[in-house]
């Protein structure tokens, strides 16, 4: 299952100095809430992406702790102020401590 | 713009899932009613994260008035702030007071975010209120809430 979990990130790759850049992200993940029952009436154990973290050139921008109330295939968007060229690194971590990362270069021109 | 549109595939997958788990979703909602969060538990959850007496203002929640599908309700939460080293939003907590558990998400920011505005998609089991609490770096706390009417609840799927 974890093979088809893939983060997708949409962000402009060129920016003016100091520009506020919107980052849109989506990771394909079922986000089992722990509330759902399978065909036999047994609860499906909780397995969600519980943490999201964003850094730019290694400096923290934002992070989020997610609860089961986040939809399947969690879509998250936020802003980052780009003062210099650099790499936006995003990390998603699930309940099993499995994590996925994505790196995007943003150039200031 | 060298990435593919993230929403297309996600929406398709979400729709497929919503259809497939439709029955399970209904069962989930019925079960959820028994063990739903209450406005009190949502307030407690928020109070445990953000110390201080919250004041109205600065925080805005954008969400549809009526959500046909509670499996993925698009929500935007913004906090007015300069986001400079002197004055910025330190944390933003979002709760839903009619879900099995009140918590939705808890964000923290640095001034590097530039703008304290986030979007996410939320599962809502029934018609209920979303509550957002923002903590500023000077210790002040702001709150906003917004009711969303849900036609088909989304906690089972």
CSV table of C-alpha atoms in Angstrom, one decimal:
chain,number,residue,atom,x,y,z
A,1,UNK,CA,0.0,0.0,0.0
A,2,UNK,CA,2.7,2.4,0.9
A,3,UNK,CA,4.1,2.1,-2.6
A,4,UNK,CA,1.3,4.1,-4.1
A,5,UNK,CA,1.7,6.9,-1.5
A,6,UNK,CA,3.1,9.8,-3.3
A,7,UNK,CA,3.4,13.4,-2.4
A,8,UNK,CA,2.5,16.0,-5.0
A,9,UNK,CA,3.6,19.6,-4.7
A,10,UNK,CA,2.6,22.6,-6.8
A,11,UNK,CA,4.6,25.8,-6.3
A,12,UNK,CA,6.1,28.4,-8.6
A,13,UNK,CA,9.8,27.8,-9.2
A,14,UNK,CA,10.7,31.5,-9.8
A,15,UNK,CA,10.0,34.3,-7.4
A,16,UNK,CA,10.8,37.9,-6.7
A,17,UNK,CA,12.8,38.6,-3.5
A,18,UNK,CA,10.4,38.8,-0.6
A,19,UNK,CA,7.5,37.4,-2.5
A,20,UNK,CA,4.9,35.4,-0.7
A,21,UNK,CA,4.6,32.1,-2.5
A,22,UNK,CA,1.7,29.8,-2.1
A,23,UNK,CA,2.6,26.1,-1.8
A,24,UNK,CA,-0.1,23.6,-2.6
A,25,UNK,CA,0.5,20.0,-1.6
A,26,UNK,CA,-1.4,16.7,-1.8
A,27,UNK,CA,-0.3,13.3,-0.7
A,28,UNK,CA,-2.3,10.2,-1.7
A,29,UNK,CA,-3.0,8.5,1.5
A,30,UNK,CA,-6.1,6.8,2.8
A,31,UNK,CA,-6.0,8.5,6.2
A,32,UNK,CA,-7.8,5.6,8.0
A,33,UNK,CA,-9.6,7.4,10.8
A,34,UNK,CA,-9.9,4.5,13.1
A,35,UNK,CA,-13.7,5.0,13.0
A,36,UNK,CA,-14.5,3.0,9.9
A,37,UNK,CA,-15.6,-0.6,10.0
A,38,UNK,CA,-14.7,-3.2,7.4
A,39,UNK,CA,-17.1,-5.7,5.8
A,40,UNK,CA,-16.9,-7.9,8.9
A,41,UNK,CA,-17.8,-5.1,11.2
A,42,UNK,CA,-14.3,-4.8,12.7
A,43,UNK,CA,-12.8,-1.4,13.2
A,44,UNK,CA,-10.1,-0.6,10.7
A,45,UNK,CA,-7.1,0.5,12.7
A,46,UNK,CA,-6.2,4.2,12.5
A,47,UNK,CA,-3.4,5.0,10.1
A,48,UNK,CA,-3.1,8.6,9.1
A,49,UNK,CA,-0.4,11.1,8.1
A,50,UNK,CA,-0.1,12.7,11.5
A,51,UNK,CA,2.7,15.3,10.8
A,52,UNK,CA,3.6,17.7,8.1
A,53,UNK,CA,6.7,19.8,8.1
A,54,UNK,CA,8.0,22.5,5.8
A,55,UNK,CA,11.5,24.1,5.7
A,56,UNK,CA,13.1,26.5,3.3
A,57,UNK,CA,16.9,26.2,3.1
A,58,UNK,CA,16.8,24.3,6.3
A,59,UNK,CA,14.9,27.0,8.2
A,60,UNK,CA,11.5,26.1,9.6
A,61,UNK,CA,8.5,27.7,7.9
A,62,UNK,CA,5.6,25.8,9.4
A,63,UNK,CA,4.5,22.4,10.6
A,64,UNK,CA,1.2,20.8,11.3
A,65,UNK,CA,0.0,18.0,13.5
A,66,UNK,CA,-2.9,16.4,11.8
A,67,UNK,CA,-5.8,14.5,13.3
A,68,UNK,CA,-8.1,11.8,11.8
A,69,UNK,CA,-10.6,14.6,10.9
A,70,UNK,CA,-8.3,15.4,7.9
A,71,UNK,CA,-9.7,14.1,4.6
A,72,UNK,CA,-8.3,11.1,2.7
A,73,UNK,CA,-5.6,12.3,0.3
A,74,UNK,CA,-4.8,15.3,2.5
A,75,UNK,CA,-4.6,18.5,0.7
A,76,UNK,CA,-2.7,21.2,2.5
A,77,UNK,CA,-1.6,24.7,1.3
A,78,UNK,CA,0.3,27.4,3.0
A,79,UNK,CA,2.6,30.3,2.2
A,80,UNK,CA,6.3,30.9,2.4
A,81,UNK,CA,8.2,34.2,2.1
A,82,UNK,CA,11.1,33.7,-0.4
A,83,UNK,CA,14.0,36.1,0.4
A,84,UNK,CA,16.6,34.1,-1.3
A,85,UNK,CA,17.0,31.2,-3.8
A,86,UNK,CA,16.7,27.9,-2.1
A,87,UNK,CA,15.1,24.6,-1.6
A,88,UNK,CA,11.7,24.0,-0.1
A,89,UNK,CA,11.7,20.7,1.7
A,90,UNK,CA,8.4,19.1,2.7
A,91,UNK,CA,8.0,16.0,4.9
A,92,UNK,CA,5.0,14.0,5.7
A,93,UNK,CA,5.1,11.4,8.4
A,94,UNK,CA,2.4,8.8,9.2
A,95,UNK,CA,1.5,6.9,12.4
A,96,UNK,CA,3.9,4.2,11.6
A,97,UNK,CA,6.7,6.8,11.4
A,98,UNK,CA,7.0,6.2,7.7
A,99,UNK,CA,7.8,9.4,5.9
A,100,UNK,CA,7.8,10.9,2.5
A,101,UNK,CA,9.7,14.0,1.4
A,102,UNK,CA,9.6,16.4,-1.5
A,103,UNK,CA,12.2,19.0,-2.5
A,104,UNK,CA,11.5,21.9,-4.8
A,105,UNK,CA,14.0,24.6,-5.8
A,106,UNK,CA,12.7,28.2,-5.9
A,107,UNK,CA,14.9,30.7,-7.6
A,108,UNK,CA,14.9,34.4,-6.8
A,109,UNK,CA,15.4,36.3,-10.0
B,1,UNK,CA,5.0,25.0,-12.8
B,2,UNK,CA,6.7,21.7,-13.7
B,3,UNK,CA,4.4,19.7,-11.5
B,4,UNK,CA,1.1,18.2,-12.4
B,5,UNK,CA,-2.1,19.6,-11.1
B,6,UNK,CA,-2.4,17.9,-7.7
B,7,UNK,CA,-6.1,18.2,-7.4
B,8,UNK,CA,-7.2,16.2,-10.4
B,9,UNK,CA,-6.0,12.8,-9.3
B,10,UNK,CA,-6.8,13.4,-5.6
B,11,UNK,CA,-10.4,14.4,-6.4
B,12,UNK,CA,-10.9,11.3,-8.6
B,13,UNK,CA,-9.5,9.0,-5.9
B,14,UNK,CA,-11.5,10.7,-3.2
B,15,UNK,CA,-14.7,10.3,-5.3
B,16,UNK,CA,-14.0,6.6,-5.9
B,17,UNK,CA,-13.4,6.1,-2.3
B,18,UNK,CA,-16.5,8.0,-1.2
B,19,UNK,CA,-18.6,5.9,-3.5
B,20,UNK,CA,-17.1,2.6,-2.5
B,21,UNK,CA,-17.4,3.3,1.2
B,22,UNK,CA,-20.8,4.9,1.1
B,23,UNK,CA,-22.5,2.4,3.2
B,24,UNK,CA,-19.7,2.2,5.7
B,25,UNK,CA,-19.8,6.0,5.9
B,26,UNK,CA,-23.5,5.9,6.9
B,27,UNK,CA,-22.8,3.3,9.6
B,28,UNK,CA,-19.9,5.3,10.7
B,29,UNK,CA,-22.0,8.4,11.2
B,30,UNK,CA,-24.6,6.5,13.2
B,31,UNK,CA,-21.8,5.1,15.5
B,32,UNK,CA,-20.2,8.5,15.6
B,33,UNK,CA,-23.4,10.1,17.0
B,34,UNK,CA,-23.0,8.1,20.2
B,35,UNK,CA,-19.5,9.2,20.8
B,36,UNK,CA,-19.4,12.6,19.3
B,37,UNK,CA,-17.4,15.5,20.5
B,38,UNK,CA,-19.3,18.3,22.1
B,39,UNK,CA,-18.7,22.0,22.0
B,40,UNK,CA,-17.2,21.5,25.5
B,41,UNK,CA,-14.7,18.9,24.5
B,42,UNK,CA,-13.7,21.0,21.5
B,43,UNK,CA,-13.2,23.9,23.8
B,44,UNK,CA,-11.1,21.7,26.2
B,45,UNK,CA,-9.0,20.4,23.3
B,46,UNK,CA,-8.3,24.0,22.2
B,47,UNK,CA,-7.7,25.2,25.7
B,48,UNK,CA,-5.1,22.5,26.3
B,49,UNK,CA,-3.2,23.8,23.3
B,50,UNK,CA,-3.6,27.5,23.5
B,51,UNK,CA,-3.3,29.1,27.0
B,52,UNK,CA,-5.1,32.3,27.7
B,53,UNK,CA,-8.5,33.8,27.2
B,54,UNK,CA,-9.3,34.1,23.5
B,55,UNK,CA,-10.6,37.3,22.1
B,56,UNK,CA,-12.8,37.5,18.9
B,57,UNK,CA,-11.2,38.8,15.8
B,58,UNK,CA,-8.1,38.5,13.6
B,59,UNK,CA,-9.0,34.9,12.7
B,60,UNK,CA,-11.2,34.1,9.7
B,61,UNK,CA,-12.6,30.8,8.6
B,62,UNK,CA,-13.8,30.3,5.1
B,63,UNK,CA,-15.9,27.2,4.5
B,64,UNK,CA,-19.0,26.3,2.5
B,65,UNK,CA,-22.2,27.1,4.3
B,66,UNK,CA,-23.6,23.7,3.2
B,67,UNK,CA,-21.3,20.8,2.5
B,68,UNK,CA,-23.0,18.1,0.5
B,69,UNK,CA,-20.2,15.6,1.2
B,70,UNK,CA,-18.7,15.6,4.7
B,71,UNK,CA,-15.8,13.5,3.5
B,72,UNK,CA,-13.8,16.4,2.2
B,73,UNK,CA,-15.0,19.9,3.1
B,74,UNK,CA,-12.6,22.6,1.8
B,75,UNK,CA,-11.7,25.0,4.6
B,76,UNK,CA,-9.4,28.1,4.5
B,77,UNK,CA,-8.2,29.6,7.8
B,78,UNK,CA,-6.4,32.9,7.9
B,79,UNK,CA,-5.0,35.1,10.7
B,80,UNK,CA,-4.3,38.8,10.3
B,81,UNK,CA,-0.6,39.4,11.1
B,82,UNK,CA,2.4,41.1,9.7
B,83,UNK,CA,4.4,37.9,10.1
B,84,UNK,CA,7.6,39.8,11.0
B,85,UNK,CA,10.1,38.7,13.7
B,86,UNK,CA,8.4,41.2,16.1
B,87,UNK,CA,4.8,40.2,15.4
B,88,UNK,CA,3.7,36.8,14.1
B,89,UNK,CA,1.3,34.0,14.5
B,90,UNK,CA,2.9,31.3,16.5
B,91,UNK,CA,0.3,28.6,16.3
B,92,UNK,CA,-3.2,27.9,14.8
B,93,UNK,CA,-5.4,25.2,16.1
B,94,UNK,CA,-8.6,24.0,14.4
B,95,UNK,CA,-11.3,21.9,16.0
B,96,UNK,CA,-14.7,20.6,15.0
B,97,UNK,CA,-17.2,20.2,17.7
B,98,UNK,CA,-19.4,17.4,16.3
B,99,UNK,CA,-16.9,14.8,15.1
B,100,UNK,CA,-16.0,11.7,17.1
B,101,UNK,CA,-12.8,13.6,18.2
B,102,UNK,CA,-12.7,17.3,18.4
B,103,UNK,CA,-9.2,17.9,16.9
B,104,UNK,CA,-8.7,18.6,13.3
B,105,UNK,CA,-5.2,20.1,13.0
B,106,UNK,CA,-2.7,22.1,14.9
B,107,UNK,CA,-0.3,24.3,13.0
B,108,UNK,CA,2.8,26.2,14.1
B,109,UNK,CA,4.4,29.0,12.0
B,110,UNK,CA,7.6,31.0,11.9
B,111,UNK,CA,7.8,34.6,10.4
B,112,UNK,CA,9.2,32.9,7.3
B,113,UNK,CA,5.7,31.8,6.4
B,114,UNK,CA,5.0,35.4,5.4
B,115,UNK,CA,1.3,35.0,5.7
B,116,UNK,CA,-0.7,32.9,8.2
B,117,UNK,CA,-3.2,31.4,5.8
B,118,UNK,CA,-3.7,27.7,5.3
B,119,UNK,CA,-6.1,25.5,3.4
B,120,UNK,CA,-7.1,22.0,4.1
B,121,UNK,CA,-9.9,19.5,3.6
B,122,UNK,CA,-11.8,18.3,6.6
B,123,UNK,CA,-14.0,15.4,7.4
B,124,UNK,CA,-17.2,16.4,9.1
B,125,UNK,CA,-19.5,13.7,10.6
B,126,UNK,CA,-22.5,16.0,10.9
B,127,UNK,CA,-23.6,19.6,10.9
B,128,UNK,CA,-21.3,21.3,13.4
B,129,UNK,CA,-19.1,24.3,14.1
B,130,UNK,CA,-15.5,24.7,13.1
B,131,UNK,CA,-13.5,26.6,15.7
B,132,UNK,CA,-10.1,28.1,15.1
B,133,UNK,CA,-7.8,29.5,17.7
B,134,UNK,CA,-4.6,31.5,16.9
B,135,UNK,CA,-1.8,32.1,19.3
B,136,UNK,CA,0.3,35.2,18.6
B,137,UNK,CA,4.0,35.5,19.6
B,138,UNK,CA,3.1,38.1,22.3
B,139,UNK,CA,0.8,35.5,24.0
B,140,UNK,CA,-2.5,37.0,22.9
B,141,UNK,CA,-5.1,34.4,21.7
B,142,UNK,CA,-7.8,35.0,19.1
B,143,UNK,CA,-10.7,32.8,18.2
B,144,UNK,CA,-13.3,32.4,15.4
B,145,UNK,CA,-16.0,29.9,14.6
B,146,UNK,CA,-18.1,29.0,11.7
B,147,UNK,CA,-21.0,26.5,11.3
B,148,UNK,CA,-21.0,24.1,8.4
B,149,UNK,CA,-24.2,22.2,7.5
B,150,UNK,CA,-23.4,18.7,6.4
B,151,UNK,CA,-25.8,16.7,4.1
B,152,UNK,CA,-23.8,13.4,4.1
B,153,UNK,CA,-21.5,12.9,7.0
B,154,UNK,CA,-17.9,11.7,6.4
B,155,UNK,CA,-16.3,10.0,9.2
B,156,UNK,CA,-16.7,6.4,8.3
B,157,UNK,CA,-14.9,6.7,5.0
